[in-house]
XYZ file of N, CA, C and O in Angstrom:
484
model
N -24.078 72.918 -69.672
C -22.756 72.368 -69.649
C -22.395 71.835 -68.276
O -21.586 70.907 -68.300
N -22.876 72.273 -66.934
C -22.876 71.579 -66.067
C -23.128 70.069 -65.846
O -22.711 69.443 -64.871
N -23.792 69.600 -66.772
C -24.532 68.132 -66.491
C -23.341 66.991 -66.094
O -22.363 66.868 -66.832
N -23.474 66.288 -65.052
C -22.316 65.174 -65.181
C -22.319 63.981 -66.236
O -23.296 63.599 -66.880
N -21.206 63.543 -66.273
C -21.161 62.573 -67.528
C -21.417 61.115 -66.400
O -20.740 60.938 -65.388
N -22.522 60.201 -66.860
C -22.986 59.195 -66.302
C -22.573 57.990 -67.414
O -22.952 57.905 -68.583
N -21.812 57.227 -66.784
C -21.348 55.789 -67.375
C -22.297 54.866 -66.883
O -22.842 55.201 -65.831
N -22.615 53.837 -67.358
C -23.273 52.373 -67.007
C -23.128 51.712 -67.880
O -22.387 52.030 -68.811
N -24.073 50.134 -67.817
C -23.490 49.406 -69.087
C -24.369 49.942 -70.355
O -25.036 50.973 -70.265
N -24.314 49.186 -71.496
C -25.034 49.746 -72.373
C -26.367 48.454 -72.783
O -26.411 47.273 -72.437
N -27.102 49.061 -73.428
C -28.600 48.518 -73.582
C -28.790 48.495 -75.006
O -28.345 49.236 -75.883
N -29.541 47.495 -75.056
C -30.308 47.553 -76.947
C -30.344 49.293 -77.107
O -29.974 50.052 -78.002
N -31.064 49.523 -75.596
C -31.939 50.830 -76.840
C -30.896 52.326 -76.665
O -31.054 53.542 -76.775
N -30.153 51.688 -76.441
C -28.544 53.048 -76.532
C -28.381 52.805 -78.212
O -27.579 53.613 -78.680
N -28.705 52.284 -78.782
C -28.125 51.466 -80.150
C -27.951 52.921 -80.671
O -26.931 53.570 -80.901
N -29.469 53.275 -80.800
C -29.695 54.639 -81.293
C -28.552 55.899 -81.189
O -27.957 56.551 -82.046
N -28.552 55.904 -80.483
C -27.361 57.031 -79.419
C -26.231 56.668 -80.209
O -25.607 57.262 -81.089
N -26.113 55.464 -79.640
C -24.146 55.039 -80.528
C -24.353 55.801 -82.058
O -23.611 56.604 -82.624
N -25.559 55.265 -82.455
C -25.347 55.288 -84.118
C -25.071 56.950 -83.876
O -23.858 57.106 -84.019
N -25.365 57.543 -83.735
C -25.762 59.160 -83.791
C -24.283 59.547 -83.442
O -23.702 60.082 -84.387
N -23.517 59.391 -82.259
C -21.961 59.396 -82.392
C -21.299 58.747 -83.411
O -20.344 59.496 -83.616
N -21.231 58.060 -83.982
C -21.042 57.626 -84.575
C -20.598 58.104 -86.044
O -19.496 58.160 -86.592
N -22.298 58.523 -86.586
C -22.317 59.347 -87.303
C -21.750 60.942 -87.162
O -21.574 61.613 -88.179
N -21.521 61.405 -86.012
C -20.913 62.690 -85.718
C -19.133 62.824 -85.787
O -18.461 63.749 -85.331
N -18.634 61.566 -86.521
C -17.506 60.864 -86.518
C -17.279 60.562 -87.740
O -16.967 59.379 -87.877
N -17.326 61.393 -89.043
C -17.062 60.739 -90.296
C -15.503 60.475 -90.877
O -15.353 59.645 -91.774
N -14.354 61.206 -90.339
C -12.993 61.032 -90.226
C -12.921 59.654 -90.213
O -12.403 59.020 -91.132
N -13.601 58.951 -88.838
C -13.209 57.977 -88.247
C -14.083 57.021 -88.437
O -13.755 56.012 -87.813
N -15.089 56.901 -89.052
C -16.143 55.542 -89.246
C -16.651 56.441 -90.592
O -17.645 57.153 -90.452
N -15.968 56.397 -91.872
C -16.228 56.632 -92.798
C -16.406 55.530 -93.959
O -16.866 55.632 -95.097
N -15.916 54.529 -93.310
C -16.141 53.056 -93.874
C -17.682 52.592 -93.786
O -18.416 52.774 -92.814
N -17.958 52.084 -94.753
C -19.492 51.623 -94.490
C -19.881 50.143 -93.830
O -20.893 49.655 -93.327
N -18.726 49.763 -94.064
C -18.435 48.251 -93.785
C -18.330 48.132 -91.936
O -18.824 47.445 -91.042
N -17.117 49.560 -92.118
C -17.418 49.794 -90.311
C -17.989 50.734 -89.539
O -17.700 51.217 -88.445
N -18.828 50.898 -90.291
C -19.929 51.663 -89.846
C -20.788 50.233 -89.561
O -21.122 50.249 -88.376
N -21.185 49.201 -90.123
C -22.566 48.558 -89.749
C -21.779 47.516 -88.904
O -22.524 46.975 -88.088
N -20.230 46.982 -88.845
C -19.978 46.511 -88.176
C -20.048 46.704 -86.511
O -20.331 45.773 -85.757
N -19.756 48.014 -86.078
C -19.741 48.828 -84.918
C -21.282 48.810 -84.882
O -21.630 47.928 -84.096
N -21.984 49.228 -85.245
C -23.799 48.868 -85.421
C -23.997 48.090 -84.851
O -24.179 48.144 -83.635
N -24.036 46.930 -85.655
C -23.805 45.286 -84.781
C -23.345 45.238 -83.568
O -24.112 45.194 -82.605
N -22.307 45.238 -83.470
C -21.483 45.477 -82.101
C -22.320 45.873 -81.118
O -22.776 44.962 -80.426
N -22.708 47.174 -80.817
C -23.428 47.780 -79.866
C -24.706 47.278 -79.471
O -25.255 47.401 -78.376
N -25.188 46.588 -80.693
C -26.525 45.963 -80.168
C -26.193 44.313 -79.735
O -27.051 43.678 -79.123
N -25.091 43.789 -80.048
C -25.096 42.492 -79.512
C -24.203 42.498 -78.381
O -24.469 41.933 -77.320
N -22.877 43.299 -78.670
C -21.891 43.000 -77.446
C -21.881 43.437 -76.164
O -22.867 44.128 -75.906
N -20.921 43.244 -75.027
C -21.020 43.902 -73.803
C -20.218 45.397 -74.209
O -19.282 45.690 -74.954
N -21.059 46.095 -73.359
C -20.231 47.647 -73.769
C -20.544 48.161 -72.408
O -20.782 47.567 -71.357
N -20.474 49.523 -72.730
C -20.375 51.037 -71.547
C -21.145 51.827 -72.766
O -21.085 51.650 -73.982
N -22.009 52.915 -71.851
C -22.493 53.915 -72.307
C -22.128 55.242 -71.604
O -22.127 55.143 -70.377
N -21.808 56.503 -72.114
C -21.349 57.843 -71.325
C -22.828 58.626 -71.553
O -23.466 58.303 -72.555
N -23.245 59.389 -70.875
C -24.486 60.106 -71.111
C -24.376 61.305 -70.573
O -23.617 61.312 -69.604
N -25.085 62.829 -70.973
C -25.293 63.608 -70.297
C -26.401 63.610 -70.963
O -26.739 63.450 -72.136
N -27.110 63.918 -69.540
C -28.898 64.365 -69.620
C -29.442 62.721 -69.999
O -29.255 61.666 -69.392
N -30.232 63.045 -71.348
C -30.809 61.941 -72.189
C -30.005 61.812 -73.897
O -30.177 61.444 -75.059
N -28.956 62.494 -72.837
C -27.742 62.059 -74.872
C -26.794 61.077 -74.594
O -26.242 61.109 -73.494
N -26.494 60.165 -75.443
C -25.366 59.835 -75.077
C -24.512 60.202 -75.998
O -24.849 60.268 -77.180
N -23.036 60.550 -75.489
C -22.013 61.530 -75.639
C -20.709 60.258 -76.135
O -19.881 60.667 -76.949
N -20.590 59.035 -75.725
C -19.644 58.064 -75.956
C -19.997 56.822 -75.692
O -20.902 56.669 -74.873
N -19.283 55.460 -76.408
C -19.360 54.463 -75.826
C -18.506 53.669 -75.879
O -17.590 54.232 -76.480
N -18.199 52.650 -75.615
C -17.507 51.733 -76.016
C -17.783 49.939 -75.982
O -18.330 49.547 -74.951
N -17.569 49.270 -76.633
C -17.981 47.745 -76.560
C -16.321 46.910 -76.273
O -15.209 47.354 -76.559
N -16.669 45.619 -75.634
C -15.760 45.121 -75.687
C -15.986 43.196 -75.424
O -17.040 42.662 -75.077
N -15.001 42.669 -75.641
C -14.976 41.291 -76.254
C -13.464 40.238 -74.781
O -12.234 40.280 -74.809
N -14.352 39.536 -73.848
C -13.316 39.172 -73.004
C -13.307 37.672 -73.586
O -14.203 37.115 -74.220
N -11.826 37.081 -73.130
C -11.785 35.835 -73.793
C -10.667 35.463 -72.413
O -9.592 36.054 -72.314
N -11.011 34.658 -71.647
C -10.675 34.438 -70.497
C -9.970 35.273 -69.621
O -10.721 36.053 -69.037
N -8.624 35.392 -69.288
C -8.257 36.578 -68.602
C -8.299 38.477 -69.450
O -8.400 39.647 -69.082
N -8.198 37.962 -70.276
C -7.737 39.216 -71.975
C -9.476 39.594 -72.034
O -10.511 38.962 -71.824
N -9.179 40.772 -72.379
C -10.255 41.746 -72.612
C -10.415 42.837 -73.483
O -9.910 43.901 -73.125
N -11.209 42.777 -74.900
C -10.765 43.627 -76.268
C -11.039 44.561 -76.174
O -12.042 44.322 -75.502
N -11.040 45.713 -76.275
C -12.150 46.881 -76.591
C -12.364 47.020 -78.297
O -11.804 47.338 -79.346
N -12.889 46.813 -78.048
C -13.606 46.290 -79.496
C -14.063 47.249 -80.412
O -13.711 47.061 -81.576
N -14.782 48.264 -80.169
C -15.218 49.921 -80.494
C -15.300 50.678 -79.520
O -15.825 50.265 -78.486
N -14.765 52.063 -79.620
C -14.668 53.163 -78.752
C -14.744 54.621 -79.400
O -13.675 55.047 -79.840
N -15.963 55.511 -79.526
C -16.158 56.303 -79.511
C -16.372 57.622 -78.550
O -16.367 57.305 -77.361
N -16.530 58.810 -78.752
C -16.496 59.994 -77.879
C -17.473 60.903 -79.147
O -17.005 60.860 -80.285
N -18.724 61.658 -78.949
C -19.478 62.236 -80.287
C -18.528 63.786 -80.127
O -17.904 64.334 -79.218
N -18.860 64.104 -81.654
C -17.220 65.016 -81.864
C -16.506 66.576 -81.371
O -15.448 67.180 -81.550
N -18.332 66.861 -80.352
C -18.512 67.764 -80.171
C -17.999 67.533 -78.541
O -17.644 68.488 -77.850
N -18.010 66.584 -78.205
C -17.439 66.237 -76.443
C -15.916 65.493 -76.551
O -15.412 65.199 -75.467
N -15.201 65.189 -77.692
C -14.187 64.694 -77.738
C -13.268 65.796 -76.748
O -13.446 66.992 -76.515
N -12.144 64.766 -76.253
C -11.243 65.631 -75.735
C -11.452 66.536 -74.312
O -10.763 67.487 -73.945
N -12.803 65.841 -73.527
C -13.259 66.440 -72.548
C -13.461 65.206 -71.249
O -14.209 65.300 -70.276
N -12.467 63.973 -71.629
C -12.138 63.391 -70.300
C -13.019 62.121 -70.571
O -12.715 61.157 -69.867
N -14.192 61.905 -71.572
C -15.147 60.773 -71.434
C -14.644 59.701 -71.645
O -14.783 58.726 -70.907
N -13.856 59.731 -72.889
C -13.223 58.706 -73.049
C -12.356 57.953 -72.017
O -12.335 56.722 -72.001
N -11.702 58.643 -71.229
C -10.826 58.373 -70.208
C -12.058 57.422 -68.888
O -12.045 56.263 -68.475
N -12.966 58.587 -68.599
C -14.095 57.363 -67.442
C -14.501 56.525 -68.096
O -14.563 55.559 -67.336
N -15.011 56.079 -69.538
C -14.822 55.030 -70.014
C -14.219 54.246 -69.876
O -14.692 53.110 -69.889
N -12.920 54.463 -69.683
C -11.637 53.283 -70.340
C -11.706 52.795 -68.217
O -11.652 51.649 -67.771
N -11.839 54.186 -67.327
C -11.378 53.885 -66.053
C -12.814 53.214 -65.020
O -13.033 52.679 -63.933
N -13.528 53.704 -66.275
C -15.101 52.353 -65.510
C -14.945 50.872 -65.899
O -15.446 49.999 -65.190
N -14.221 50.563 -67.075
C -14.105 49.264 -67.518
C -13.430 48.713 -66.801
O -13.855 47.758 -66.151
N -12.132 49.167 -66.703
C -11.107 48.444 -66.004
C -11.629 47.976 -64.472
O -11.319 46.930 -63.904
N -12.357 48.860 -64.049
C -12.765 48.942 -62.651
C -13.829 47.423 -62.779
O -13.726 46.532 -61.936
N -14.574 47.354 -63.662
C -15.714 46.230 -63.708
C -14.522 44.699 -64.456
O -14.640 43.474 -64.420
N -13.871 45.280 -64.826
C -13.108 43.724 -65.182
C -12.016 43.439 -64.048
O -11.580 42.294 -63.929
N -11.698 44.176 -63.452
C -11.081 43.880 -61.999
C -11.802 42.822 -61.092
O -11.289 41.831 -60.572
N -13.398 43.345 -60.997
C -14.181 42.557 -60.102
C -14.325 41.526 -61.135
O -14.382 40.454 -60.531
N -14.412 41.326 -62.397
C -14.419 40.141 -62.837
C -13.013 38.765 -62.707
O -13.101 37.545 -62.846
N -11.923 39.572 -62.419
C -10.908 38.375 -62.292
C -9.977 39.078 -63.627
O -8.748 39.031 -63.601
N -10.444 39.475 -64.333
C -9.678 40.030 -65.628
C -8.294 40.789 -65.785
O -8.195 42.001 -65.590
N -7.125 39.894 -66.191
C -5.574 40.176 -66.044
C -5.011 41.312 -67.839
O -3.976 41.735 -68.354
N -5.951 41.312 -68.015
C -5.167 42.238 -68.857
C -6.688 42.700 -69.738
O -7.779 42.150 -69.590
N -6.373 43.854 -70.664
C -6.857 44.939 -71.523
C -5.940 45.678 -72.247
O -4.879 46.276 -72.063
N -7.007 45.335 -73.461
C -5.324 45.503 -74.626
C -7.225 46.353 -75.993
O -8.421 46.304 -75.704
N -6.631 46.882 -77.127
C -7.078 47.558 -77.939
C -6.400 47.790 -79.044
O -5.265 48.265 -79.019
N -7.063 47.460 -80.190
C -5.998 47.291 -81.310
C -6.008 48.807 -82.489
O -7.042 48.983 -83.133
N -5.269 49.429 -82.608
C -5.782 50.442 -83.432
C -4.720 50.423 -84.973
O -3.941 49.564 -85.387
N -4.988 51.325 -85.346
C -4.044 51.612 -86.818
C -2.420 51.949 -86.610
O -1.860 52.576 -85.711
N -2.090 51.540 -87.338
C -0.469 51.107 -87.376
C -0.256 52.187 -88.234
O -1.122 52.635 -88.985
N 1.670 52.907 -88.066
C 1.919 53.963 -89.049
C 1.812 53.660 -90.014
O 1.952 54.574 -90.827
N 1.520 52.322 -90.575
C 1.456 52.515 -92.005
C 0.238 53.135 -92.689
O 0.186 53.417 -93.886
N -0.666 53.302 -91.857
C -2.243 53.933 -92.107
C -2.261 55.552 -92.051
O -2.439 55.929 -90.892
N -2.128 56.611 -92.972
C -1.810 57.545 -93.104
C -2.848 58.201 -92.294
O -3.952 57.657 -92.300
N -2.654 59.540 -91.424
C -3.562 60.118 -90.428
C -3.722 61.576 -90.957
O -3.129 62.490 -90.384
N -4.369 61.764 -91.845
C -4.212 63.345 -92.091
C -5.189 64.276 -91.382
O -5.311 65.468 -91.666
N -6.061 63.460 -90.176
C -7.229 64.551 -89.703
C -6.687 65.801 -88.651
O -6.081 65.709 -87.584
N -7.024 66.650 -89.184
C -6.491 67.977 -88.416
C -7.497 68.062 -87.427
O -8.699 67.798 -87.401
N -6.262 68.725 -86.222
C -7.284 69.124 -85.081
C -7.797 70.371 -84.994
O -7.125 71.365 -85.271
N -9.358 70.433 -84.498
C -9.756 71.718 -84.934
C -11.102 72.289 -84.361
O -11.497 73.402 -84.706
C-alpha cells in the first residue's frame, strides 16, 4: 500500500489496464455500447494513465477543440476509488493543458433526471 500513484500520458498498451478498470466498474459502464465506446477511446484518444507498481488504478481520455478541452472518459478501478487519483488526474491535466495555451476544461456527466441509486459501500 505504500506504492506511489504515477500519472503519465497513456499508451496503446495501457488499453488493457483501462479495460480491467473498467470492468471493475459495473454500476458505471454497465452499458455495452459504453463499454466499447470508452474501449475505443483509450486506444485512439489523448488520455492520462494513474499506476501503482505495474497496475493501472485510473485513467482518463480527453478531446481539445481549440481553447476547450473535454474529458471525455474518467475512471478510478473500484477498489482505489475515493483515494485522491482521480483528483492527480484531473490536477496533471490541467497542468499539461496550461502549457498547451488551453482556456478552459469542462466534462459532461448525468443530469438529475438520470436516477442514481448506487450505494456507497
Amino acid at each position: 500500500m505504500g506504492d506511489a500513484v504515477k500519472i503519465r500520458s497513456l499508451s496503446g498498451s495501457d488499453a488493457p489496464g483501462c479495460d480491467a478498470v473498467i470492468a471493475s466498474l459495473p454500476y458505471h459502464f454497465g452499458n455495452e455500447r459504453g463499454i466499447a465506446d470508452c474501449a475505443r477511446d483509450v486506444r485512439t484518444h489523448e488520455g492520462l494513465i494513474a499506476r501503482i507498481g505495474d497496475d493501472v488504478v485510473g485513467f482518463l481520455t480527453f478531446a481539445s477543440r481549440g481553447p476547450s478541452t473535454e474529458i471525455t472518459w474518467m475512471a478510478v478501478r473500484a477498489d482505489q476509488r475515493r483515494s485522491g487519483i482521480g483528483t492527480q488526474l484531473i490536477r496533471r491535466l490541467e497542468g499539461d493543458l496550461r502549457g498547451r495555451g488551453a482556456r478552459f476544461l469542462f466534462v459532461l456527466t448525468l443530469g438529475p433526471s438520470v436516477p442514481d441509486d448506487e450505494e456507497d459501500g
